[in-house]
């Protein structure tokens, strides 16, 4: 779709533009095939298609030619059809006077002696790659993006993804809380990629493979959104190299995610849900399943029978690993019903045992506080809610072969027959540098340790025996880097607004150690159906002083005019993505229709909480059953497929369409009030390949 015109690409004579075709193709193989002799240049020079002339570096990329000004790191691109695009403005903090530019192999090199930086520009798979390496600790704010006057929309991988018109008044104002923000690419953004639509069927994709110590900041200039990446070059954290990959695209709102999916595939880092199912057939139970956490009697065999009799054919059922976990008979009943069952656990926190200490924060003697992550000043890194400490993955890895701490914990939690496992935090990307003398660790090492231990849960090798017991593994708000070791995640489906936290904890204006100034969300009582999960909350339930902030936060998270499936475009068919577990479907009644339609459009499950002690339990089960019956055949048809197309069918973006695989499933959702092409407002039509459309109008089944 051309965002400037508001027309769907499906209406054009050339046919619908598919997401998988968003990268423009340029036959550069011939130019890149011949490796020419390295040549230092004062005048023109060439190496494998690279040209250095007049102090500028020109490289052939897919769709045109990129030109870098080493003096400032400004990048422009000349497209095949003659357009000039600004790919990046000069670096926000000048890199300094460059040294001599030389061309060699498939790229060009130069240095910035005053800053201790060396630069290399090259081409890989049609992308421009620029790598900067530092010989000292420093920072660089670059690239500076969205500055081309033709820029019309910013694609930001916050949660599932957003496409924001650059001149949108809401997103340029303080109401959206975007301008002035700086989001860490390794933990706060779900993909290390962003993009811009430049109108006229053009766009630019930006990838930052070196996402650790890299962030993306957003500013507003003249009422238009622009972004600036910043990298910290740290010897102690082993982040002295910084790479950014640039691609020309057709401007699709999901083009940057298509580019990133291809980058993962090219580098052997794209997982396959089909392969995971072949390796562990239990994983196949995720297809068609909604997700729910159970309390009270819904953890029991009798509760399972009630869910099954309600028509819920498939379900991932989670429970706290507390003092009353599901018993073997309960797990067996769930397994017989076709459900997956898994405990909630975390390897992240350590605390002294006390009356209020969560069971998963209690470890055998010698772990706490010895395994605490230590900050540069030697003090422990405070743990969740400032209690205890975060535990070092390096300390666990060093101890695991002898003490089997993680293996013993896991074995104890799945002794009831559970075939799934939810490991909180590990894939969320809050990585730590550990300064402890006994277990020093960089953030990259922390990530590698987490991947290793999650991989052991997935393949069953955690057990250390010849008879492996693989688990269907999920984690919290999974960054794309964890896609190969996970079967599902809870959280990356939610584009979290920072105001969600005061909404949940009740501290909008008061300090955390003071009484709450707003109790609308609810707390952790009653024990078998805590209000924080089960109590529905509307904007009008909050204190008058907070309602505008709540309404703006929900607009930033759920307004379908801004939502786009970046995460699904990159990773659908690799893992199953779900919203945050503390935001079950019933928690935000005013968003039910949008959330249900988005789930069907993106082919992603909804999540629920269940308890027979909840006074809305019958309604919860009824809504779960009705929506899951509609969803199950759609997800079974397309859950292992790539999302190949996303389109806006109306200029106001209220009617949207997705295609999965080679038309394995086509879904059209109408988020508006008026009918469009026979589809009523507030409804979705889904058509499996070779089948007939099936319609869902959430208002008919939810309340």
XYZ file of C-alpha atoms in Angstrom:
703
model
C 0.000 0.000 0.000
C 1.148 3.533 -0.744
C 0.723 5.286 2.576
C 0.537 8.677 0.892
C -2.335 7.661 -1.363
C -4.095 5.418 1.138
C -4.747 2.854 -1.571
C -4.335 -0.845 -1.080
C -1.723 -2.442 -3.272
C -4.311 -5.083 -4.094
C -6.216 -2.458 -6.067
C -3.337 -1.808 -8.417
C -3.012 -3.345 -11.878
C 0.269 -4.966 -10.869
C -1.505 -7.011 -8.190
C -1.067 -7.071 -4.449
C 2.404 -6.435 -3.181
C 3.395 -9.321 -0.935
C 5.459 -8.703 2.184
C 7.962 -11.309 1.111
C 8.637 -9.208 -2.001
C 9.279 -5.959 -0.192
C 13.012 -5.815 -0.799
C 13.847 -4.445 -4.211
C 16.012 -6.658 -6.364
C 19.157 -5.496 -8.105
C 21.443 -7.890 -9.960
C 24.705 -7.004 -8.263
C 26.192 -10.484 -8.350
C 28.377 -9.673 -11.336
C 29.653 -6.494 -9.772
C 30.443 -8.264 -6.506
C 31.895 -11.414 -8.043
C 35.290 -10.036 -9.030
C 37.651 -9.204 -6.188
C 39.948 -6.438 -7.414
C 43.321 -5.504 -6.049
C 43.164 -3.270 -2.934
C 43.945 0.319 -3.786
C 44.478 3.336 -1.566
C 42.924 6.315 -3.270
C 43.324 9.979 -3.547
C 41.264 9.927 -6.759
C 38.771 7.411 -8.212
C 39.156 3.749 -7.224
C 37.103 0.592 -7.706
C 36.931 -2.737 -5.875
C 34.238 -5.279 -6.677
C 31.817 -2.536 -7.617
C 32.924 -0.200 -4.816
C 33.855 3.279 -5.996
C 35.744 5.955 -4.076
C 35.558 9.366 -5.689
C 35.740 12.899 -4.427
C 36.093 11.665 -0.883
C 32.802 9.728 -1.052
C 32.292 5.951 -1.055
C 29.756 4.497 -3.500
C 28.542 0.905 -3.210
C 26.003 -0.984 -5.353
C 23.138 -2.288 -3.232
C 19.834 -3.929 -4.096
C 17.685 -1.267 -5.703
C 20.357 1.330 -6.359
C 23.628 2.806 -5.125
C 24.543 3.958 -1.626
C 26.884 6.899 -1.122
C 28.677 7.475 2.179
C 30.367 10.726 3.165
C 33.159 9.581 5.524
C 33.540 13.130 6.833
C 30.133 13.019 8.527
C 28.774 9.459 8.000
C 25.897 10.872 5.986
C 24.404 8.247 3.670
C 22.352 8.891 0.555
C 20.961 6.375 -1.921
C 20.285 6.725 -5.617
C 17.524 4.330 -6.641
C 17.367 2.528 -9.958
C 14.548 4.794 -11.085
C 16.556 7.942 -10.373
C 15.311 9.054 -6.953
C 17.713 10.299 -4.301
C 16.889 9.253 -0.751
C 18.437 10.350 2.509
C 19.309 7.156 4.361
C 21.038 8.856 7.297
C 21.898 12.385 8.270
C 25.406 13.055 9.565
C 26.217 11.512 12.927
C 24.750 13.535 15.793
C 28.170 13.618 17.457
C 30.820 14.239 14.799
C 33.159 11.267 14.347
C 36.075 13.594 13.587
C 38.332 14.129 10.601
C 38.586 10.887 8.611
C 41.846 9.341 7.514
C 42.613 8.168 4.013
C 39.860 6.105 2.361
C 40.963 2.867 0.722
C 39.036 0.323 -1.304
C 39.841 -3.360 -0.965
C 38.053 -6.655 -1.427
C 34.339 -5.907 -1.371
C 34.379 -2.696 0.597
C 36.134 0.439 1.688
C 37.917 1.368 4.907
C 38.905 4.534 6.688
C 39.564 5.720 10.236
C 38.826 8.541 12.666
C 42.117 8.853 14.561
C 40.875 11.482 17.007
C 38.049 9.209 18.184
C 39.927 5.924 17.902
C 37.416 4.579 15.374
C 37.898 2.453 12.282
C 35.131 2.171 9.687
C 34.426 -0.410 7.019
C 31.613 -0.267 4.443
C 30.696 -3.347 2.425
C 27.788 -5.079 0.702
C 26.234 -8.354 1.853
C 23.130 -9.908 0.296
C 22.370 -6.585 -1.335
C 22.534 -4.640 1.953
C 24.949 -1.897 2.845
C 26.859 -2.863 5.985
C 28.798 -0.279 7.951
C 30.926 -1.499 10.853
C 32.664 0.864 13.259
C 35.307 -0.515 15.619
C 36.747 1.471 18.535
C 40.101 1.129 20.261
C 38.779 2.901 23.352
C 35.516 3.357 25.241
C 33.343 5.939 23.528
C 29.833 6.488 22.152
C 28.403 7.338 18.755
C 24.912 8.630 17.946
C 24.316 7.318 14.418
C 22.541 6.644 12.104
C 20.167 9.602 12.228
C 17.062 8.446 10.383
C 13.736 9.705 9.123
C 15.164 13.019 7.936
C 14.259 12.671 4.261
C 11.410 15.130 3.529
C 9.543 12.287 1.816
C 9.458 10.192 5.008
C 5.844 9.419 5.821
C 5.851 6.652 8.458
C 8.164 5.150 11.074
C 8.036 1.412 11.746
C 8.995 0.670 15.350
C 9.267 -2.875 16.805
C 7.665 -2.099 20.135
C 5.942 -5.360 21.072
C 4.188 -6.710 17.997
C 4.925 -3.529 16.104
C 3.815 -0.021 15.229
C 3.733 2.032 12.038
C 3.491 5.696 12.979
C 2.764 8.505 10.510
C 5.731 10.810 11.076
C 3.512 13.894 11.276
C 0.859 12.334 13.512
C -0.043 14.903 16.211
C -0.572 12.274 18.920
C 2.802 10.573 18.475
C 4.643 13.894 18.209
C 3.081 15.111 21.450
C 3.859 14.342 25.055
C 0.639 12.338 25.236
C 2.244 9.381 23.436
C 5.404 9.387 25.595
C 7.498 8.434 22.561
C 9.343 11.675 21.837
C 12.339 11.920 24.137
C 12.403 8.172 24.776
C 15.430 5.956 24.265
C 14.717 2.226 23.951
C 17.330 -0.455 24.376
C 17.478 -2.725 21.336
C 18.449 -5.805 23.303
C 15.637 -5.593 25.857
C 12.978 -2.982 25.067
C 12.526 -3.528 21.330
C 11.506 -6.994 20.171
C 13.540 -6.788 16.941
C 16.850 -4.951 16.417
C 15.347 -3.316 13.353
C 13.332 -0.273 12.369
C 12.213 1.293 9.126
C 10.757 4.261 7.287
C 8.302 4.591 4.461
C 9.330 7.345 2.078
C 6.268 7.398 -0.183
C 6.092 6.513 -3.837
C 6.756 2.855 -3.115
C 10.099 3.466 -1.421
C 11.468 2.897 2.046
C 14.568 2.113 4.067
C 15.187 -0.715 6.522
C 17.733 -0.501 9.337
C 19.134 -3.538 11.168
C 21.505 -3.472 14.137
C 22.940 -6.990 14.528
C 25.148 -5.646 17.346
C 22.121 -4.810 19.487
C 23.832 -5.046 22.877
C 24.767 -1.550 24.120
C 22.720 -0.080 21.256
C 19.583 2.005 21.731
C 17.111 3.880 19.551
C 15.945 7.350 20.534
C 13.015 9.251 19.091
C 12.678 13.012 18.664
C 10.245 15.396 17.001
C 11.549 18.105 14.705
C 9.123 20.462 13.015
C 6.318 18.130 14.031
C 7.883 15.044 12.417
C 9.285 11.903 14.025
C 12.916 11.059 13.532
C 15.068 8.458 15.221
C 18.715 8.216 16.211
C 20.551 5.062 17.155
C 23.290 5.255 19.769
C 25.996 2.719 20.494
C 28.230 2.481 23.546
C 31.658 1.119 22.666
C 32.760 -0.682 25.847
C 35.867 -2.772 26.222
C 34.648 -4.232 29.497
C 31.369 -5.282 27.932
C 33.036 -6.462 24.688
C 30.982 -4.094 22.535
C 33.776 -2.264 20.749
C 32.300 -3.197 17.333
C 29.062 -1.703 15.985
C 27.364 -2.803 12.766
C 24.334 -1.315 11.015
C 22.796 -2.830 7.881
C 20.819 -0.634 5.464
C 18.393 -1.821 2.759
C 16.189 -0.115 0.234
C 12.614 -1.416 0.375
C 9.297 -0.790 -1.325
C 8.040 1.124 1.712
C 5.680 -1.583 2.980
C 4.866 -1.073 6.681
C 6.405 -4.488 7.404
C 9.432 -4.197 5.091
C 11.978 -3.860 7.901
C 10.642 -7.078 9.471
C 10.870 -8.884 6.122
C 14.462 -7.717 5.871
C 15.240 -8.910 9.397
C 13.629 -12.322 8.786
C 15.844 -12.724 5.735
C 18.880 -11.655 7.738
C 18.084 -14.317 10.371
C 17.673 -16.962 7.670
C 20.884 -15.942 5.910
C 22.812 -16.267 9.170
C 21.235 -19.544 10.299
C 19.334 -17.906 13.164
C 15.712 -18.402 12.100
C 13.934 -21.163 13.954
C 11.178 -23.336 12.524
C 8.085 -24.299 14.487
C 7.603 -27.248 12.137
C 11.085 -28.495 13.022
C 10.355 -28.015 16.717
C 7.199 -30.087 16.377
C 9.122 -32.858 14.614
C 11.709 -32.834 17.398
C 9.052 -32.809 20.133
C 5.520 -33.720 18.971
C 4.065 -32.214 22.173
C 4.861 -28.812 20.665
C 2.187 -29.473 18.050
C -0.429 -29.019 20.777
C 0.281 -25.285 20.619
C -1.402 -25.097 17.219
C -4.950 -23.944 17.782
C -4.482 -23.443 21.523
C -5.290 -20.364 23.559
C -3.193 -19.778 26.687
C -4.438 -19.474 30.260
C -3.115 -19.422 33.818
C -5.233 -21.382 36.297
C -6.115 -20.777 39.923
C -8.364 -22.548 42.346
C -10.367 -25.523 41.125
C -9.472 -24.932 37.492
C -6.101 -26.534 38.286
C -7.800 -29.821 39.101
C -8.970 -32.758 37.031
C -12.554 -31.673 37.661
C -11.749 -28.187 36.398
C -10.094 -29.627 33.300
C -13.192 -31.717 32.590
C -15.337 -28.592 32.857
C -13.159 -26.743 30.326
C -13.236 -29.686 27.950
C -17.009 -29.976 28.208
C -17.304 -26.275 27.369
C -15.817 -27.082 23.961
C -12.244 -25.917 24.522
C -10.365 -28.322 22.287
C -6.813 -27.108 22.867
C -5.242 -25.069 25.652
C -1.869 -24.175 27.121
C -2.510 -24.191 30.857
C 0.025 -22.599 33.185
C 0.184 -22.403 36.956
C 2.415 -20.866 39.615
C 5.077 -23.163 41.000
C 3.826 -22.374 44.492
C 2.829 -24.464 47.496
C -0.166 -25.910 45.627
C 1.020 -26.921 42.154
C -0.985 -29.151 39.865
C -0.865 -32.767 40.958
C 0.023 -35.701 38.732
C -3.632 -36.703 38.365
C -4.551 -33.161 37.312
C -1.751 -33.035 34.750
C -2.759 -36.443 33.417
C -6.343 -35.240 32.987
C -5.133 -32.168 31.078
C -2.882 -34.279 28.873
C -5.765 -36.655 28.110
C -7.880 -33.621 27.167
C -5.234 -32.610 24.608
C -3.923 -29.695 26.643
C -0.356 -28.631 27.409
C 0.447 -27.993 31.071
C 3.422 -26.079 32.383
C 4.668 -24.484 35.623
C 5.790 -20.882 35.861
C 9.398 -20.646 36.980
C 12.305 -18.221 37.010
C 16.045 -18.694 37.308
C 16.581 -14.966 37.755
C 15.991 -14.068 41.411
C 17.499 -15.021 44.739
C 16.325 -14.063 48.231
C 16.553 -15.199 51.814
C 13.692 -17.522 52.640
C 10.890 -15.767 54.444
C 7.096 -15.811 54.754
C 6.679 -13.627 51.662
C 9.453 -15.105 49.506
C 8.219 -16.642 46.217
C 9.242 -20.321 46.025
C 11.192 -19.788 42.801
C 13.424 -17.222 44.547
C 14.562 -19.788 47.125
C 17.668 -21.800 46.236
C 19.899 -24.336 47.963
C 22.565 -23.111 50.327
C 25.447 -21.347 48.638
C 23.452 -19.727 45.833
C 22.173 -16.573 47.518
C 23.962 -14.216 47.865
C 27.056 -15.854 46.336
C 25.519 -15.975 42.818
C 24.321 -12.351 42.842
C 25.196 -10.199 39.843
C 27.607 -7.555 41.111
C 27.592 -3.993 39.847
C 30.786 -2.033 39.189
C 30.833 -0.799 42.793
C 30.585 -4.352 44.090
C 27.012 -4.100 45.343
C 24.415 -6.699 44.307
C 22.085 -5.931 41.401
C 18.698 -5.557 43.143
C 16.188 -8.213 42.135
C 12.548 -8.045 41.127
C 10.741 -5.296 43.054
C 14.080 -4.425 44.664
C 14.009 -7.653 46.676
C 17.073 -9.864 46.948
C 19.193 -9.840 43.806
C 19.363 -10.927 40.207
C 21.371 -14.114 39.936
C 24.265 -14.489 37.526
C 23.754 -16.911 34.657
C 27.533 -17.339 34.592
C 27.582 -18.458 38.221
C 24.907 -21.040 37.427
C 26.757 -22.275 34.328
C 29.974 -22.689 36.304
C 28.189 -24.683 39.001
C 25.788 -26.726 36.890
C 28.002 -29.688 36.010
C 28.779 -30.387 39.657
C 25.686 -29.178 41.543
C 22.894 -29.541 38.915
C 20.998 -26.622 40.466
C 18.944 -25.781 37.409
C 18.403 -29.400 36.409
C 17.249 -30.342 39.899
C 14.854 -27.383 39.985
C 13.382 -28.338 36.610
C 13.099 -32.047 37.432
C 11.214 -31.239 40.620
C 8.725 -29.015 38.795
C 7.944 -31.485 35.993
C 7.834 -34.582 38.196
C 4.039 -34.287 38.009
C 4.197 -35.068 34.279
C 4.094 -31.504 32.942
C 5.367 -31.393 29.366
C 5.725 -27.622 29.102
C 7.681 -24.989 31.036
C 7.450 -21.221 31.293
C 10.764 -19.640 32.239
C 10.278 -16.012 33.139
C 12.762 -13.281 32.178
C 15.356 -15.414 30.398
C 14.374 -14.363 26.857
C 13.217 -10.862 27.773
C 16.637 -9.404 27.154
C 17.374 -7.591 30.415
C 20.997 -8.615 30.170
C 23.574 -7.960 32.854
C 27.279 -7.331 33.084
C 28.585 -9.087 36.169
C 31.620 -7.604 37.909
C 31.912 -10.410 40.486
C 35.478 -11.709 40.668
C 34.334 -15.331 40.833
C 31.920 -15.219 37.868
C 32.616 -12.174 35.663
C 30.273 -11.865 32.701
C 29.554 -9.553 29.784
C 26.028 -8.987 28.492
C 26.835 -11.123 25.468
C 27.994 -13.922 27.758
C 24.793 -13.554 29.777
C 22.772 -13.967 26.587
C 24.807 -16.994 25.522
C 24.293 -18.603 28.938
C 20.548 -18.048 28.776
C 20.345 -19.492 25.286
C 22.327 -22.515 26.434
C 20.120 -23.286 29.411
C 16.900 -22.631 27.503
C 18.231 -24.914 24.784
C 18.771 -27.676 27.348
C 15.139 -27.386 28.458
C 13.958 -27.533 24.855
C 15.993 -30.574 23.823
C 15.743 -32.348 27.179
C 19.474 -32.439 27.835
C 18.986 -30.498 31.096
C 18.217 -33.855 32.697
C 21.731 -35.140 32.189
C 20.499 -38.678 31.501
C 20.371 -40.795 28.383
C 16.562 -40.601 28.439
C 15.872 -36.995 27.549
C 12.582 -35.299 28.382
C 12.213 -32.281 26.061
C 9.882 -29.523 27.226
C 7.653 -27.154 25.255
C 9.416 -24.006 26.405
C 8.091 -20.492 26.701
C 9.526 -17.302 28.142
C 8.633 -13.686 28.770
C 8.584 -11.010 26.051
C 11.047 -12.909 23.899
C 13.529 -10.904 21.902
C 14.059 -12.186 18.389
C 17.470 -13.545 19.380
C 15.739 -16.316 21.381
C 13.485 -17.559 18.574
C 15.387 -20.792 17.958
C 15.140 -22.148 21.511
C 11.521 -21.216 22.313
C 8.205 -22.686 21.225
C 6.193 -19.720 22.530
C 6.444 -16.468 24.423
C 4.148 -14.373 26.578
C 4.587 -10.655 26.111
C 6.043 -9.793 22.735
C 2.530 -9.376 21.379
C 2.022 -6.261 23.557
C 3.416 -2.846 22.470
C 3.900 -1.814 26.089
C 3.442 1.832 26.992
C 5.428 2.938 30.046
C 2.255 4.023 31.803
C 1.173 0.391 32.051
C 3.384 0.001 35.136
C 1.716 2.750 37.240
C -1.639 1.424 36.079
C -0.689 -1.989 37.464
C 1.138 -0.958 40.635
C -1.094 1.985 41.543
C 1.714 4.513 41.855
C 1.028 7.236 39.296
C 2.291 10.106 41.431
C 3.312 8.424 44.687
C 6.606 6.714 45.465
C 6.684 2.898 45.514
C 7.215 2.883 49.289
C 4.185 5.121 49.820
C 0.481 4.137 49.738
C -0.995 3.680 46.267
C -2.611 6.767 44.770
C -4.880 4.690 42.516
C -6.256 1.241 43.364
C -8.308 0.693 40.196
C -6.168 -2.176 38.862
C -6.460 -4.296 41.981
C -4.031 -6.200 44.164
C -3.053 -9.801 44.871
C -6.167 -10.785 46.795
C -8.194 -12.942 46.939
C -5.517 -15.607 46.699
C -7.439 -17.931 44.363
C -8.543 -15.154 41.968
C -6.326 -12.089 42.504
C -7.858 -8.795 41.422
C -4.667 -7.796 39.630
C -5.435 -10.510 37.030
C -9.155 -11.117 37.313
C -10.741 -7.732 37.977
C -11.858 -6.022 34.743
C -10.740 -2.390 34.630
C -12.019 0.445 32.462
C -10.637 3.930 31.935
C -13.432 5.375 34.046
C -12.435 3.169 36.994
C -9.231 5.119 37.525
C -9.020 8.301 39.537
C -10.112 11.360 37.492
C -6.577 12.746 37.552
C -5.247 9.595 35.868
C -7.879 8.816 33.259
C -6.355 10.849 30.428
C -3.002 9.110 30.914
C -4.668 5.687 30.942
C -6.671 6.453 27.799
C -3.529 7.628 26.006
C -1.601 4.533 27.102
C -4.302 2.230 25.746
C -4.409 4.212 22.502
C -0.645 3.790 22.138
C -0.944 0.048 22.769
C -4.131 -0.999 20.993
C -5.260 1.544 18.403
C -5.365 -0.628 15.248
C -4.579 2.367 13.032
C -1.025 2.254 14.410
C -0.547 -1.483 14.867
C 1.356 -3.593 12.304
C 2.610 -7.203 12.579
C 6.363 -6.645 12.575
C 7.097 -9.465 15.033
C 4.848 -11.888 13.170
C 6.350 -10.938 9.818
C 9.791 -11.688 11.214
C 8.991 -14.734 13.334
C 5.573 -16.251 12.564
C 6.188 -19.914 11.872
C 9.186 -19.865 14.233
C 7.402 -19.516 17.572
C 3.940 -18.721 18.937
C 3.596 -15.166 20.219
C 1.100 -14.135 22.904
C 0.360 -10.949 24.869
C 1.656 -10.293 28.372
C 0.292 -12.768 30.892
C -0.856 -10.074 33.341
C -3.057 -8.647 30.572
C -5.531 -11.502 30.090
C -8.361 -11.008 27.642
C -10.889 -10.055 30.304
C -8.710 -7.454 32.041
C -9.439 -4.599 29.607
C -13.103 -4.918 28.567
C -13.024 -1.786 26.382
C -10.294 -3.339 24.226
C -11.853 -6.794 23.771
C -13.038 -6.316 20.192
C -9.744 -4.834 18.996
C -7.693 -7.480 20.785
C -9.797 -10.336 19.415
C -9.596 -9.006 15.860
C -5.851 -8.384 16.113
C -5.338 -11.961 17.342
C -7.235 -13.385 14.385
C -5.547 -11.037 11.908
C -2.069 -11.913 13.202
C -2.887 -15.605 13.773
C -1.791 -15.397 17.416
C -3.523 -16.875 20.490
C -5.342 -14.907 23.154
C -4.454 -15.406 26.809
C -6.862 -15.823 29.729
C -6.897 -16.378 33.487
C -9.193 -19.008 34.959
C -10.472 -19.684 38.451
C -13.676 -21.210 39.714
C -13.421 -18.676 42.557
C -13.808 -15.793 40.126
C -17.368 -14.485 39.991
C -16.954 -13.972 36.235
C -15.672 -17.495 35.698
C -18.632 -18.686 33.633
C -18.322 -15.677 31.338
C -14.557 -16.196 31.004
C -14.947 -19.845 30.035
C -17.785 -19.065 27.632
C -15.762 -16.376 25.834
C -12.622 -18.509 25.750
C -14.524 -21.431 24.248
C -16.283 -19.357 21.580
C -13.143 -17.547 20.432
C -10.938 -20.646 20.579
C -13.378 -22.618 18.420
C -13.027 -19.961 15.721
C -9.272 -19.629 16.105
C -8.250 -23.290 16.272
C -8.656 -24.261 12.589
C -7.061 -20.994 11.483
C -3.980 -21.514 13.615
C -3.747 -25.182 12.673
C -3.773 -24.115 9.020
C -1.212 -21.309 9.312
C 0.617 -21.459 12.650
C 3.737 -22.925 11.028
C 3.576 -20.617 7.995
C 5.322 -17.330 7.251
C 3.248 -14.148 7.274
C 3.691 -13.224 3.618
C 1.476 -10.167 3.178
C 0.026 -7.295 5.178
C -2.132 -4.557 3.666
C -4.319 -1.655 4.690
C -7.417 -1.780 2.504
C -8.749 1.674 3.446
C -7.058 5.039 3.780
C -7.943 5.277 7.482
C -6.259 1.892 8.094
C -9.362 0.430 9.737
C -9.646 -2.476 7.292
C -6.577 -4.703 7.210
C -5.602 -7.966 5.552
C -2.956 -10.598 6.191
C -1.898 -13.619 4.147
C 0.067 -16.581 5.528
C 2.191 -18.867 3.392
C 1.081 -19.401 -0.179
C -2.467 -18.306 0.701
C -2.695 -21.048 3.365
C -4.817 -18.495 5.226
C -6.164 -15.048 4.366
C -7.700 -12.889 7.098
C -9.492 -9.556 6.686
C -10.402 -7.540 9.777
C -12.620 -4.464 9.888
C -11.816 -2.369 12.950
C -14.134 0.437 11.840
C -17.825 1.053 12.353
C -18.931 0.962 8.710
C -19.094 -2.135 6.517
C -16.413 -2.588 3.860
C -16.886 -4.827 0.837
C -19.574 -6.768 2.676
C -17.584 -7.158 5.916
C -19.375 -5.480 8.843
C -17.494 -3.200 11.186
C -16.028 -5.003 14.187
C -15.785 -8.326 12.341
C -13.212 -10.532 10.627
C -13.366 -12.999 7.747
C -10.823 -15.819 7.557
C -10.394 -18.058 4.530
C -8.172 -21.149 4.590
C -6.733 -22.182 1.232
C -9.417 -23.893 -0.811
C -12.028 -23.199 1.854
C -14.864 -20.759 2.385
C -14.718 -17.599 4.519
C -15.551 -17.948 8.204
C -16.752 -14.843 10.027
C -16.163 -13.707 13.594
C -17.879 -10.681 15.132
C -16.463 -10.555 18.688
C -19.338 -8.456 19.993
C -21.601 -11.451 19.386
C -19.649 -13.673 21.762
C -18.015 -11.365 24.351
C -19.385 -8.872 26.836
